[in-house]
Amino acid sequence: MPFDPNIPEHNAELTSALFRGQFTGLKDLIDALPTGAGITGAVVESVSTLPPGNAATATVSLVGGELRFTFALPEGATGPTGQQGNDGQQGATGPPGEVTQTDLNNAVLNTLSQSSNITNSVNTLAAVAPLDYEPLVLQQTIDKLNELILALRR
């Protein structure tokens, strides 16, 4: 029985005689290949698509010791259309992104440099502490301390 690529038919009852005949037919084809040339390689020449529902096909030929394969595969059936999404709705806000160590260091340095400038507007005391109690010097000290406290509150 020669090899028939259409056997077995789809949903056919399978018998050992049928398969034995197919295998014998394949062996006859293999035995008919030229032995002197030998197979030196294999190439897939083409792969194409068929409409959904068609049976896949594969062919092979021998050209100068090289097996050349051609395949035709059926496309899958088109799936159902998905639901239409809502237009124009804003999604939830995600969590804040990561802060790099460099960004954190720069922010700390910037904050520290600005914090240091807060007291730059407060002048130092020009008075020298007297050995005896002097109300004027005490009042100047209190005024300067209040100026510093107010500067630090900004």
mmCIF file of C-alpha atoms in Angstrom:
data_model
loop_
_atom_site.group_PDB
_atom_site.id
_atom_site.type_symbol
_atom_site.label_atom_id
_atom_site.label_comp_id
_atom_site.label_asym_id
_atom_site.label_seq_id
_atom_site.Cartn_x
_atom_site.Cartn_y
_atom_site.Cartn_z
ATOM 1 C CA MET A 1 0.000 0.000 0.000
ATOM 2 C CA PRO A 2 1.582 3.365 -0.954
ATOM 3 C CA PHE A 3 1.754 6.141 1.651
ATOM 4 C CA ASP A 4 -1.300 8.431 1.576
ATOM 5 C CA PRO A 5 -0.942 11.728 3.518
ATOM 6 C CA ASN A 6 -4.756 11.967 3.731
ATOM 7 C CA ILE A 7 -5.004 8.834 5.871
ATOM 8 C CA PRO A 8 -6.365 8.601 8.480
ATOM 9 C CA GLU A 9 -9.310 10.855 7.773
ATOM 10 C CA HIS A 10 -10.549 13.131 10.536
ATOM 11 C CA ASN A 11 -12.517 11.147 13.182
ATOM 12 C CA ALA A 12 -11.827 7.850 11.327
ATOM 13 C CA GLU A 13 -11.704 4.544 13.180
ATOM 14 C CA LEU A 14 -8.068 3.528 13.480
ATOM 15 C CA THR A 15 -6.901 -0.032 12.785
ATOM 16 C CA SER A 16 -3.510 -1.643 12.965
ATOM 17 C CA ALA A 17 -3.717 -2.670 9.275
ATOM 18 C CA LEU A 18 -4.258 0.959 8.277
ATOM 19 C CA PHE A 19 -1.244 2.156 10.247
ATOM 20 C CA ARG A 20 0.912 -0.761 9.116
ATOM 21 C CA GLY A 21 0.128 0.156 5.506
ATOM 22 C CA GLN A 22 1.019 3.813 6.105
ATOM 23 C CA PHE A 23 4.320 2.924 7.815
ATOM 24 C CA THR A 24 5.193 0.464 5.023
ATOM 25 C CA GLY A 25 4.442 3.169 2.451
ATOM 26 C CA LEU A 26 6.710 5.643 4.300
ATOM 27 C CA LYS A 27 9.484 3.058 4.484
ATOM 28 C CA ASP A 28 9.190 2.502 0.720
ATOM 29 C CA LEU A 29 9.580 6.259 0.165
ATOM 30 C CA ILE A 30 12.621 6.405 2.449
ATOM 31 C CA ASP A 31 14.177 3.387 0.755
ATOM 32 C CA ALA A 32 13.676 5.076 -2.612
ATOM 33 C CA LEU A 33 15.872 8.025 -1.592
ATOM 34 C CA PRO A 34 19.216 8.062 -3.389
ATOM 35 C CA THR A 35 21.836 6.470 -1.147
ATOM 36 C CA GLY A 36 24.879 7.905 -2.851
ATOM 37 C CA ALA A 37 23.896 11.558 -2.361
ATOM 38 C CA GLY A 38 23.015 11.300 1.334
ATOM 39 C CA ILE A 39 21.066 13.934 3.215
ATOM 40 C CA THR A 40 23.329 16.862 4.024
ATOM 41 C CA GLY A 41 20.839 19.253 5.610
ATOM 42 C CA ALA A 42 17.296 20.420 6.068
ATOM 43 C CA VAL A 43 15.631 23.754 5.330
ATOM 44 C CA VAL A 44 12.173 25.100 6.062
ATOM 45 C CA GLU A 45 11.309 26.783 2.787
ATOM 46 C CA SER A 46 8.031 28.335 3.862
ATOM 47 C CA VAL A 47 5.362 28.506 6.513
ATOM 48 C CA SER A 48 1.991 29.893 5.503
ATOM 49 C CA THR A 49 -1.421 30.244 7.102
ATOM 50 C CA LEU A 50 -4.699 28.685 6.070
ATOM 51 C CA PRO A 51 -8.217 29.848 6.944
ATOM 52 C CA PRO A 52 -9.558 28.639 10.305
ATOM 53 C CA GLY A 53 -10.885 25.078 10.232
ATOM 54 C CA ASN A 54 -8.608 23.808 7.431
ATOM 55 C CA ALA A 55 -6.291 20.887 8.070
ATOM 56 C CA ALA A 56 -2.585 21.605 8.477
ATOM 57 C CA THR A 57 -0.305 20.385 5.688
ATOM 58 C CA ALA A 58 3.376 19.583 5.484
ATOM 59 C CA THR A 59 5.431 18.592 2.448
ATOM 60 C CA VAL A 60 9.049 17.575 2.086
ATOM 61 C CA SER A 61 11.230 17.246 -0.967
ATOM 62 C CA LEU A 62 14.851 16.269 -1.518
ATOM 63 C CA VAL A 63 16.919 18.680 -3.583
ATOM 64 C CA GLY A 64 20.623 17.926 -3.928
ATOM 65 C CA GLY A 65 20.834 16.057 -0.617
ATOM 66 C CA GLU A 66 18.907 18.745 1.255
ATOM 67 C CA LEU A 67 15.456 18.151 2.720
ATOM 68 C CA ARG A 68 13.138 21.090 2.005
ATOM 69 C CA PHE A 69 10.022 21.460 4.175
ATOM 70 C CA THR A 70 6.889 23.489 3.481
ATOM 71 C CA PHE A 71 4.213 23.956 6.135
ATOM 72 C CA ALA A 72 0.695 25.412 5.984
ATOM 73 C CA LEU A 73 -1.020 25.943 9.332
ATOM 74 C CA PRO A 74 -4.610 27.023 9.979
ATOM 75 C CA GLU A 75 -5.274 30.287 11.764
ATOM 76 C CA GLY A 76 -7.180 30.107 15.010
ATOM 77 C CA ALA A 77 -10.784 31.181 15.096
ATOM 78 C CA THR A 78 -11.436 34.814 15.976
ATOM 79 C CA GLY A 79 -12.252 35.170 19.635
ATOM 80 C CA PRO A 80 -15.188 37.115 21.060
ATOM 81 C CA THR A 81 -14.978 40.887 21.262
ATOM 82 C CA GLY A 82 -14.180 42.191 24.716
ATOM 83 C CA GLN A 83 -16.309 44.656 26.651
ATOM 84 C CA GLN A 84 -15.970 48.334 25.838
ATOM 85 C CA GLY A 85 -14.142 50.193 28.575
ATOM 86 C CA ASN A 86 -15.367 53.410 30.181
ATOM 87 C CA ASP A 87 -14.001 56.520 28.523
ATOM 88 C CA GLY A 88 -12.573 59.421 30.421
ATOM 89 C CA GLN A 89 -12.386 57.937 33.897
ATOM 90 C CA GLN A 90 -9.309 58.819 35.848
ATOM 91 C CA GLY A 91 -7.595 55.872 37.482
ATOM 92 C CA ALA A 92 -6.506 55.852 41.093
ATOM 93 C CA THR A 93 -3.302 57.673 41.948
ATOM 94 C CA GLY A 94 -0.491 55.244 42.568
ATOM 95 C CA PRO A 95 1.966 55.371 45.450
ATOM 96 C CA PRO A 96 4.764 57.932 45.253
ATOM 97 C CA GLY A 97 7.928 56.845 43.516
ATOM 98 C CA GLU A 98 11.156 55.947 45.245
ATOM 99 C CA VAL A 99 13.546 58.746 46.262
ATOM 100 C CA THR A 100 17.165 58.139 45.409
ATOM 101 C CA GLN A 101 19.847 58.601 48.052
ATOM 102 C CA THR A 102 21.292 61.473 46.002
ATOM 103 C CA ASP A 103 17.918 63.285 45.930
ATOM 104 C CA LEU A 104 17.529 62.783 49.680
ATOM 105 C CA ASN A 105 21.057 64.080 50.398
ATOM 106 C CA ASN A 106 20.474 67.152 48.207
ATOM 107 C CA ALA A 107 17.156 67.898 49.942
ATOM 108 C CA VAL A 108 18.766 67.657 53.393
ATOM 109 C CA LEU A 109 21.677 69.909 52.381
ATOM 110 C CA ASN A 110 19.300 72.430 50.830
ATOM 111 C CA THR A 111 17.128 72.490 53.961
ATOM 112 C CA LEU A 112 20.142 72.846 56.230
ATOM 113 C CA SER A 113 21.580 75.695 54.174
ATOM 114 C CA GLN A 114 18.248 77.532 54.322
ATOM 115 C CA SER A 115 17.896 76.871 58.052
ATOM 116 C CA SER A 116 21.290 78.379 58.678
ATOM 117 C CA ASN A 117 20.280 81.535 56.805
ATOM 118 C CA ILE A 118 17.323 82.128 59.126
ATOM 119 C CA THR A 119 19.561 83.610 61.811
ATOM 120 C CA ASN A 120 21.720 85.647 59.424
ATOM 121 C CA SER A 121 19.473 88.674 59.957
ATOM 122 C CA VAL A 122 20.130 88.615 63.712
ATOM 123 C CA ASN A 123 23.160 90.732 64.585
ATOM 124 C CA THR A 124 25.533 89.718 67.334
ATOM 125 C CA LEU A 125 25.617 91.642 70.623
ATOM 126 C CA ALA A 126 28.005 94.569 70.640
ATOM 127 C CA ALA A 127 28.022 94.838 74.420
ATOM 128 C CA VAL A 128 30.574 93.427 76.810
ATOM 129 C CA ALA A 129 29.227 91.938 80.008
ATOM 130 C CA PRO A 130 29.796 94.392 82.809
ATOM 131 C CA LEU A 131 31.073 93.253 86.163
ATOM 132 C CA ASP A 132 28.183 94.938 87.919
ATOM 133 C CA TYR A 133 24.487 94.681 87.154
ATOM 134 C CA GLU A 134 23.424 97.163 84.469
ATOM 135 C CA PRO A 135 19.756 97.229 83.452
ATOM 136 C CA LEU A 136 20.526 98.603 79.968
ATOM 137 C CA VAL A 137 22.840 95.696 79.111
ATOM 138 C CA LEU A 138 20.302 93.206 80.453
ATOM 139 C CA GLN A 139 17.556 94.795 78.315
ATOM 140 C CA GLN A 140 19.780 94.621 75.205
ATOM 141 C CA THR A 141 20.371 90.919 75.907
ATOM 142 C CA ILE A 142 16.632 90.271 76.271
ATOM 143 C CA ASP A 143 15.894 92.193 73.045
ATOM 144 C CA LYS A 144 18.542 90.238 71.130
ATOM 145 C CA LEU A 145 17.224 86.921 72.468
ATOM 146 C CA ASN A 146 13.669 87.844 71.379
ATOM 147 C CA GLU A 147 14.967 88.817 67.916
ATOM 148 C CA LEU A 148 16.636 85.399 67.614
ATOM 149 C CA ILE A 149 13.513 83.539 68.754
ATOM 150 C CA LEU A 150 11.354 85.418 66.227
ATOM 151 C CA ALA A 151 13.883 84.736 63.439
ATOM 152 C CA LEU A 152 13.848 81.016 64.227
ATOM 153 C CA ARG A 153 10.017 80.915 63.953
ATOM 154 C CA ARG A 154 10.024 81.873 60.235
#
